[in-house]
Amino acid sequence: MDWTLKFKWQYDFAKSKLGSISDFSGDWAGIVAALQGLMGADGFDVSKADSLTALRTKMVQANGKRVSADLGILAAVKADALGVASVPDDPKMRASVLKFLAHTYLVHTSGSRTLWVHSSPKVFLHWPSIHLNSWASTTGEVKTLLKDDREHFSEEDKRNLGASAQHALAWCQKTNAVLSQARSNDATKKSVAMSFVKRWFADPGTTDEELSKYVATLSQGFKDITAMLNKGRLILTDWMPLRNATTDEEIEYLNSEAFTFANNGEGLSVVYIERSFFVNHPGNVLNGVRNWSRILVHELTHLVCGTTDVKKGAVRYAWYGIGPHAGYPGSDAIRNADNWAFFCADCAQVLTEAESVKARKIV
């Protein structure tokens, strides 16, 4: 697995192939220009989101008639009248870009906050440009891929991802309020707020000085997460190369809930949604939309704050036990993404007492 071939790689490749409007059919000039504006340096620009709808509408039209998507896309890249056994590389790669963007959606917007989902068809085993380059040598194979619309995420999945992101942001905003009170001069407010912090990050030996440092770390972290979400650049997709997973490591990632690259290591704000995301496993502490929101907060702490999945015994996920104690001290809990995520859910008051106790099991 080449882990350098991130979503941003496909994004940057697509951006480069949109560079010359003259490479596209004349009736596509306006849409291509809008798509160029859509693809900013740090993610999709919401003001140009309509260009994606225009693309999806235009690609099933050619010469004033309704056509299949493969014919519309090939017409767009000036490859519809070639009459050859294989599409030349340059127009084929431009076609891959239109295919990539055709399956990109703005699924939620509220003020400056937006959420984007990329959902290439299941038949693709890699990012569209790589798959078309590697596994579509004939014109017929190219056409088959271009017209396939059986997407990885269903319409319901997209709606659920949008709802999860909304809840995650709301949780983070409530967490910011609790952490503000943890630094308050009002003793009563401070005591209540600190009880949340202690619940998830204090072992019996944790000092007041350490707790103050934890509050500072959490405060900065959740402010940074909220700021990132407010920029409206978060992208959810799957790691498409894993669809062809063969090694144990690859299959483990494929069967995970989600993953991302710590400290914005990709250059875009991307979370990869994998097979277990929507699965209500028997051992889960949370299920449904609350669990999906918890997963997103967990991954956002990796992405923005550089948290890790601490291994003490087993990896410290809530199903195993994330209650701080001598064998899993606060100094570990403050680095662990699931402690952050459940602390966030607790601050948002969406946990039952039984769920809180289960997550804080001492192991």
Short mmCIF file of C-alpha atoms in Angstrom, two decimals:
data_model
loop_
_atom_site.label_atom_id
_atom_site.label_comp_id
_atom_site.label_asym_id
_atom_site.label_seq_id
_atom_site.Cartn_x
_atom_site.Cartn_y
_atom_site.Cartn_z
CA MET A 1 0.00 0.00 0.00
CA ASP A 2 1.39 3.38 -1.01
CA TRP A 3 0.19 5.61 1.84
CA THR A 4 1.46 8.72 0.05
CA LEU A 5 -1.43 8.40 -2.41
CA LYS A 6 -3.85 10.20 -0.14
CA PHE A 7 -7.10 11.90 -1.16
CA LYS A 8 -5.08 15.09 -1.56
CA TRP A 9 -2.99 13.38 -4.22
CA GLN A 10 -6.13 12.77 -6.29
CA TYR A 11 -7.39 16.27 -5.47
CA ASP A 12 -4.17 17.93 -6.64
CA PHE A 13 -4.04 15.74 -9.76
CA ALA A 14 -7.61 16.73 -10.62
CA LYS A 15 -6.82 20.38 -10.05
CA SER A 16 -3.86 20.19 -12.43
CA LYS A 17 -5.90 18.50 -15.17
CA LEU A 18 -8.49 21.28 -15.05
CA GLY A 19 -5.77 23.83 -15.77
CA SER A 20 -6.48 24.40 -19.47
CA ILE A 21 -10.08 25.09 -20.44
CA SER A 22 -9.15 24.63 -24.10
CA ASP A 23 -8.58 20.91 -23.42
CA PHE A 24 -12.34 20.56 -22.95
CA SER A 25 -15.20 20.91 -25.39
CA GLY A 26 -16.29 24.51 -25.91
CA ASP A 27 -19.72 24.02 -24.37
CA TRP A 28 -18.00 22.90 -21.16
CA ALA A 29 -15.94 26.08 -20.76
CA GLY A 30 -18.19 27.65 -18.12
CA ILE A 31 -18.44 24.51 -16.03
CA VAL A 32 -14.70 23.84 -16.19
CA ALA A 33 -13.96 27.43 -15.16
CA ALA A 34 -16.32 27.03 -12.19
CA LEU A 35 -14.69 23.72 -11.25
CA GLN A 36 -11.31 25.44 -11.30
CA GLY A 37 -12.69 27.93 -8.77
CA LEU A 38 -14.17 25.14 -6.69
CA MET A 39 -10.79 23.51 -6.06
CA GLY A 40 -8.96 25.86 -3.73
CA ALA A 41 -5.53 25.42 -2.22
CA ASP A 42 -6.93 24.07 1.07
CA GLY A 43 -10.13 22.38 -0.08
CA PHE A 44 -13.41 22.87 -1.88
CA ASP A 45 -14.89 26.38 -2.05
CA VAL A 46 -18.56 26.39 -1.04
CA SER A 47 -19.30 29.40 -3.25
CA LYS A 48 -18.62 27.19 -6.29
CA ALA A 49 -20.51 24.12 -5.05
CA ASP A 50 -23.16 24.57 -7.75
CA SER A 51 -20.51 23.60 -10.31
CA LEU A 52 -20.79 19.99 -9.10
CA THR A 53 -24.52 19.93 -9.79
CA ALA A 54 -23.90 21.53 -13.18
CA LEU A 55 -21.29 18.86 -13.94
CA ARG A 56 -23.64 16.02 -13.06
CA THR A 57 -26.37 17.55 -15.21
CA LYS A 58 -24.13 18.31 -18.18
CA MET A 59 -22.39 14.93 -18.30
CA VAL A 60 -25.62 13.19 -19.33
CA GLN A 61 -26.17 15.63 -22.18
CA ALA A 62 -24.45 15.92 -25.55
CA ASN A 63 -25.53 17.68 -28.72
CA GLY A 64 -28.84 18.61 -27.12
CA LYS A 65 -29.73 15.00 -26.31
CA ARG A 66 -29.75 12.90 -23.15
CA VAL A 67 -26.88 10.41 -23.18
CA SER A 68 -25.21 8.02 -20.77
CA ALA A 69 -22.52 9.51 -18.53
CA ASP A 70 -19.67 7.82 -20.37
CA LEU A 71 -20.63 9.44 -23.65
CA GLY A 72 -21.17 12.83 -22.02
CA ILE A 73 -17.81 12.77 -20.26
CA LEU A 74 -15.94 11.60 -23.36
CA ALA A 75 -17.60 14.40 -25.33
CA ALA A 76 -16.46 16.86 -22.67
CA VAL A 77 -12.80 15.81 -23.04
CA LYS A 78 -12.97 15.72 -26.84
CA ALA A 79 -12.68 11.95 -27.04
CA ASP A 80 -16.17 11.07 -28.28
CA ALA A 81 -15.34 11.02 -31.99
CA LEU A 82 -11.95 9.33 -31.91
CA GLY A 83 -13.26 5.93 -32.99
CA VAL A 84 -10.22 4.13 -31.59
CA ALA A 85 -9.81 0.97 -29.55
CA SER A 86 -8.30 2.85 -26.59
CA VAL A 87 -8.74 6.39 -25.31
CA PRO A 88 -5.43 8.31 -25.35
CA ASP A 89 -3.92 9.01 -21.95
CA ASP A 90 -4.50 12.78 -21.81
CA PRO A 91 -8.25 12.77 -22.50
CA LYS A 92 -8.64 9.64 -20.37
CA MET A 93 -7.07 11.41 -17.40
CA ARG A 94 -9.27 14.48 -17.94
CA ALA A 95 -12.24 12.12 -18.00
CA SER A 96 -11.08 10.61 -14.69
CA VAL A 97 -11.14 14.09 -13.16
CA LEU A 98 -14.73 14.72 -14.21
CA LYS A 99 -15.66 11.28 -12.86
CA PHE A 100 -13.93 12.08 -9.55
CA LEU A 101 -15.75 15.38 -9.18
CA ALA A 102 -19.10 13.97 -10.31
CA HIS A 103 -19.13 11.83 -7.15
CA THR A 104 -18.23 14.69 -4.78
CA TYR A 105 -21.08 16.26 -2.84
CA LEU A 106 -21.74 19.16 -0.51
CA VAL A 107 -23.94 17.33 2.00
CA HIS A 108 -24.32 19.99 4.68
CA THR A 109 -23.88 23.72 5.01
CA SER A 110 -24.65 26.07 7.90
CA GLY A 111 -23.08 29.50 7.80
CA SER A 112 -19.39 29.03 7.10
CA ARG A 113 -19.54 25.35 8.07
CA THR A 114 -19.72 22.85 5.24
CA LEU A 115 -19.23 19.12 4.89
CA TRP A 116 -18.15 17.39 1.70
CA VAL A 117 -18.46 13.68 0.90
CA HIS A 118 -16.65 11.91 -1.92
CA SER A 119 -18.29 8.63 -2.95
CA SER A 120 -16.77 7.04 -6.05
CA PRO A 121 -18.58 3.93 -7.36
CA LYS A 122 -17.81 0.60 -5.71
CA VAL A 123 -16.29 -0.76 -8.93
CA PHE A 124 -13.27 1.52 -8.49
CA LEU A 125 -10.40 -0.11 -6.60
CA HIS A 126 -8.27 3.04 -6.43
CA TRP A 127 -8.64 6.78 -6.92
CA PRO A 128 -10.38 7.32 -10.29
CA SER A 129 -7.32 8.54 -12.18
CA ILE A 130 -5.21 5.60 -11.01
CA HIS A 131 -7.92 3.03 -11.63
CA LEU A 132 -8.64 4.31 -15.13
CA ASN A 133 -4.93 4.43 -15.90
CA SER A 134 -4.21 0.95 -14.50
CA TRP A 135 -7.32 -1.11 -15.27
CA ALA A 136 -9.01 0.51 -18.29
CA SER A 137 -6.91 -0.09 -21.38
CA THR A 138 -9.71 -0.25 -23.93
CA THR A 139 -12.36 2.30 -24.84
CA GLY A 140 -15.03 -0.17 -23.73
CA GLU A 141 -13.46 -0.52 -20.29
CA VAL A 142 -13.24 3.26 -19.94
CA LYS A 143 -16.88 3.66 -20.88
CA THR A 144 -17.97 0.98 -18.42
CA LEU A 145 -16.26 2.80 -15.55
CA LEU A 146 -17.45 6.26 -16.55
CA LYS A 147 -21.10 5.30 -16.61
CA ASP A 148 -21.11 3.21 -13.41
CA ASP A 149 -23.03 5.10 -10.71
CA ARG A 150 -23.28 2.48 -7.94
CA GLU A 151 -21.69 4.65 -5.27
CA HIS A 152 -19.77 3.55 -2.19
CA PHE A 153 -21.95 5.62 0.17
CA SER A 154 -25.71 5.41 -0.20
CA GLU A 155 -27.94 8.48 -0.03
CA GLU A 156 -28.83 7.46 3.52
CA ASP A 157 -25.13 7.16 4.38
CA LYS A 158 -24.52 10.70 3.11
CA ARG A 159 -27.40 12.05 5.19
CA ASN A 160 -26.11 10.21 8.26
CA LEU A 161 -22.59 11.55 7.74
CA GLY A 162 -23.97 15.06 7.49
CA ALA A 163 -26.00 14.63 10.69
CA SER A 164 -23.01 13.14 12.51
CA ALA A 165 -20.83 16.09 11.60
CA GLN A 166 -23.49 18.52 12.83
CA HIS A 167 -23.70 16.69 16.16
CA ALA A 168 -19.91 16.52 16.46
CA LEU A 169 -19.64 20.29 16.04
CA ALA A 170 -22.41 20.89 18.58
CA TRP A 171 -20.62 18.61 21.06
CA CYS A 172 -17.35 20.49 20.56
CA GLN A 173 -19.06 23.84 21.10
CA LYS A 174 -20.56 22.61 24.39
CA THR A 175 -17.18 21.22 25.39
CA ASN A 176 -15.60 24.63 24.79
CA ALA A 177 -18.16 26.10 27.21
CA VAL A 178 -17.35 23.52 29.90
CA LEU A 179 -13.62 24.12 29.52
CA SER A 180 -14.17 27.86 29.78
CA GLN A 181 -15.93 27.29 33.10
CA ALA A 182 -13.05 25.06 34.22
CA ARG A 183 -10.90 28.20 34.12
CA SER A 184 -13.55 30.37 35.77
CA ASN A 185 -13.09 32.40 38.94
CA ASP A 186 -16.52 31.22 40.04
CA ALA A 187 -15.71 28.35 42.39
CA THR A 188 -19.04 26.58 41.90
CA LYS A 189 -18.89 26.68 38.08
CA LYS A 190 -15.26 25.65 38.13
CA SER A 191 -15.94 22.69 40.41
CA VAL A 192 -18.74 21.37 38.18
CA ALA A 193 -16.64 21.76 35.04
CA MET A 194 -13.59 20.16 36.60
CA SER A 195 -15.66 17.11 37.54
CA PHE A 196 -15.98 16.37 33.81
CA VAL A 197 -12.24 16.73 33.32
CA LYS A 198 -11.39 14.54 36.30
CA ARG A 199 -13.81 11.83 35.19
CA TRP A 200 -11.91 11.19 31.96
CA PHE A 201 -8.35 12.35 32.65
CA ALA A 202 -7.51 12.12 36.36
CA ASP A 203 -6.07 9.03 38.02
CA PRO A 204 -5.78 8.92 41.85
CA GLY A 205 -2.29 10.39 41.68
CA THR A 206 -3.04 13.28 39.33
CA THR A 207 -2.06 16.63 40.87
CA ASP A 208 -3.90 19.96 40.58
CA GLU A 209 -1.00 21.28 38.52
CA GLU A 210 -1.34 18.38 36.07
CA LEU A 211 -5.09 18.95 35.85
CA SER A 212 -4.52 22.60 35.00
CA LYS A 213 -2.20 21.54 32.19
CA TYR A 214 -4.80 19.06 30.95
CA VAL A 215 -7.45 21.79 30.89
CA ALA A 216 -5.12 24.04 28.89
CA THR A 217 -4.39 21.23 26.41
CA LEU A 218 -8.07 20.36 26.01
CA SER A 219 -9.11 24.00 25.71
CA GLN A 220 -6.67 24.70 22.91
CA GLY A 221 -7.49 21.43 21.20
CA PHE A 222 -11.26 21.86 21.09
CA LYS A 223 -10.90 25.50 20.03
CA ASP A 224 -8.72 24.32 17.15
CA ILE A 225 -11.20 21.61 16.16
CA THR A 226 -14.08 24.08 16.20
CA ALA A 227 -12.06 26.57 14.14
CA MET A 228 -11.27 23.88 11.57
CA LEU A 229 -14.91 22.87 11.29
CA ASN A 230 -15.94 26.49 10.93
CA LYS A 231 -13.63 26.86 7.92
CA GLY A 232 -15.96 24.51 6.03
CA ARG A 233 -13.33 22.28 4.46
CA LEU A 234 -13.94 18.88 6.11
CA ILE A 235 -14.04 16.02 3.59
CA LEU A 236 -15.31 12.51 4.31
CA THR A 237 -14.50 9.66 1.95
CA ASP A 238 -13.12 6.14 2.07
CA TRP A 239 -9.49 5.24 1.40
CA MET A 240 -10.22 3.84 -2.04
CA PRO A 241 -6.98 1.79 -2.41
CA LEU A 242 -8.17 -0.32 0.57
CA ARG A 243 -11.05 -1.62 -1.54
CA ASN A 244 -8.45 -3.97 -3.00
CA ALA A 245 -6.92 -4.84 0.40
CA THR A 246 -4.86 -8.03 0.54
CA THR A 247 -2.44 -7.84 3.50
CA ASP A 248 -3.44 -8.18 7.15
CA GLU A 249 -2.56 -4.53 7.79
CA GLU A 250 -4.65 -3.33 4.87
CA ILE A 251 -7.62 -5.49 5.89
CA GLU A 252 -7.38 -4.17 9.46
CA TYR A 253 -7.64 -0.58 8.17
CA LEU A 254 -10.47 -1.57 5.81
CA ASN A 255 -12.44 -3.09 8.69
CA SER A 256 -11.88 -0.12 11.01
CA GLU A 257 -14.44 2.59 11.75
CA ALA A 258 -12.39 5.45 10.37
CA PHE A 259 -8.90 6.93 10.30
CA THR A 260 -7.07 10.11 9.42
CA PHE A 261 -3.55 11.56 9.38
CA ALA A 262 -2.48 13.27 12.60
CA ASN A 263 -1.71 16.97 12.81
CA ASN A 264 -3.28 17.64 9.41
CA GLY A 265 -0.54 15.49 7.88
CA GLU A 266 -2.37 15.36 4.57
CA GLY A 267 -2.67 19.08 3.92
CA LEU A 268 -6.44 18.77 3.57
CA SER A 269 -8.94 18.05 6.34
CA VAL A 270 -9.94 14.50 5.39
CA VAL A 271 -11.40 11.66 7.47
CA TYR A 272 -11.59 8.21 5.88
CA ILE A 273 -14.82 6.35 6.66
CA GLU A 274 -14.38 2.59 6.61
CA ARG A 275 -16.47 -0.58 6.93
CA SER A 276 -17.22 -0.55 10.65
CA PHE A 277 -18.34 3.07 10.82
CA PHE A 278 -22.05 2.29 10.48
CA VAL A 279 -21.86 -1.11 12.21
CA ASN A 280 -23.38 -1.49 15.67
CA HIS A 281 -20.88 -3.98 17.08
CA PRO A 282 -22.08 -5.86 20.19
CA GLY A 283 -19.30 -4.43 22.36
CA ASN A 284 -19.86 -0.79 21.42
CA VAL A 285 -20.55 1.64 24.24
CA LEU A 286 -22.56 3.84 21.86
CA ASN A 287 -24.55 3.01 18.74
CA GLY A 288 -26.20 4.88 15.89
CA VAL A 289 -25.76 8.61 15.36
CA ARG A 290 -24.13 9.15 18.77
CA ASN A 291 -21.45 6.60 17.93
CA TRP A 292 -20.90 8.06 14.46
CA SER A 293 -20.51 11.50 16.04
CA ARG A 294 -18.13 10.05 18.64
CA ILE A 295 -16.04 8.52 15.85
CA LEU A 296 -15.79 11.86 14.06
CA VAL A 297 -14.73 13.68 17.24
CA HIS A 298 -12.19 10.90 17.90
CA GLU A 299 -10.73 11.30 14.40
CA LEU A 300 -10.79 15.10 14.55
CA THR A 301 -8.65 14.99 17.69
CA HIS A 302 -6.12 12.96 15.69
CA LEU A 303 -6.36 15.28 12.70
CA VAL A 304 -6.20 18.60 14.52
CA CYS A 305 -4.69 17.91 17.95
CA GLY A 306 -2.30 15.04 17.25
CA THR A 307 -3.83 12.61 19.74
CA THR A 308 -2.95 8.92 19.46
CA ASP A 309 -4.61 5.59 20.18
CA VAL A 310 -2.68 4.71 23.32
CA LYS A 311 -1.94 1.03 23.85
CA LYS A 312 -1.87 0.01 27.49
CA GLY A 313 -2.91 -3.62 27.61
CA ALA A 314 -4.92 -3.24 24.42
CA VAL A 315 -5.53 -0.08 22.46
CA ARG A 316 -7.52 2.20 24.71
CA TYR A 317 -10.90 2.36 23.03
CA ALA A 318 -13.96 2.73 25.25
CA TRP A 319 -15.12 -0.85 24.64
CA TYR A 320 -11.87 -2.00 26.30
CA GLY A 321 -11.85 0.57 29.09
CA ILE A 322 -10.58 4.15 29.26
CA GLY A 323 -11.02 4.89 32.96
CA PRO A 324 -7.82 6.52 34.27
CA HIS A 325 -6.01 4.63 37.03
CA ALA A 326 -2.46 3.72 38.06
CA GLY A 327 -2.06 1.32 35.14
CA TYR A 328 -3.50 3.83 32.68
CA PRO A 329 -2.65 7.22 34.19
CA GLY A 330 -3.94 10.65 33.24
CA SER A 331 -0.74 11.30 31.33
CA ASP A 332 -1.85 8.54 28.93
CA ALA A 333 -5.53 9.49 28.93
CA ILE A 334 -4.76 13.07 27.86
CA ARG A 335 -3.03 11.67 24.74
CA ASN A 336 -5.76 9.16 23.92
CA ALA A 337 -8.36 10.04 21.28
CA ASP A 338 -11.24 8.06 22.76
CA ASN A 339 -10.84 9.82 26.13
CA TRP A 340 -11.17 13.12 24.30
CA ALA A 341 -14.20 11.88 22.36
CA PHE A 342 -16.07 10.54 25.40
CA PHE A 343 -15.16 13.63 27.43
CA CYS A 344 -16.69 15.66 24.59
CA ALA A 345 -19.85 13.54 24.56
CA ASP A 346 -20.07 13.86 28.35
CA CYS A 347 -19.76 17.66 28.19
CA ALA A 348 -22.55 17.63 25.60
CA GLN A 349 -24.63 15.57 28.06
CA VAL A 350 -25.43 12.82 25.56
CA LEU A 351 -24.10 9.92 27.68
CA THR A 352 -26.22 7.92 30.06
CA GLU A 353 -24.72 7.09 33.43
CA ALA A 354 -24.50 3.42 32.42
CA GLU A 355 -22.62 4.32 29.24
CA SER A 356 -20.23 6.55 31.16
CA VAL A 357 -19.52 3.80 33.68
CA LYS A 358 -19.02 1.21 30.93
CA ALA A 359 -16.55 3.41 29.06
CA ARG A 360 -14.60 4.17 32.25
CA LYS A 361 -14.12 0.51 33.09
CA ILE A 362 -10.81 -0.03 34.91
CA VAL A 363 -8.62 -2.49 33.03
#
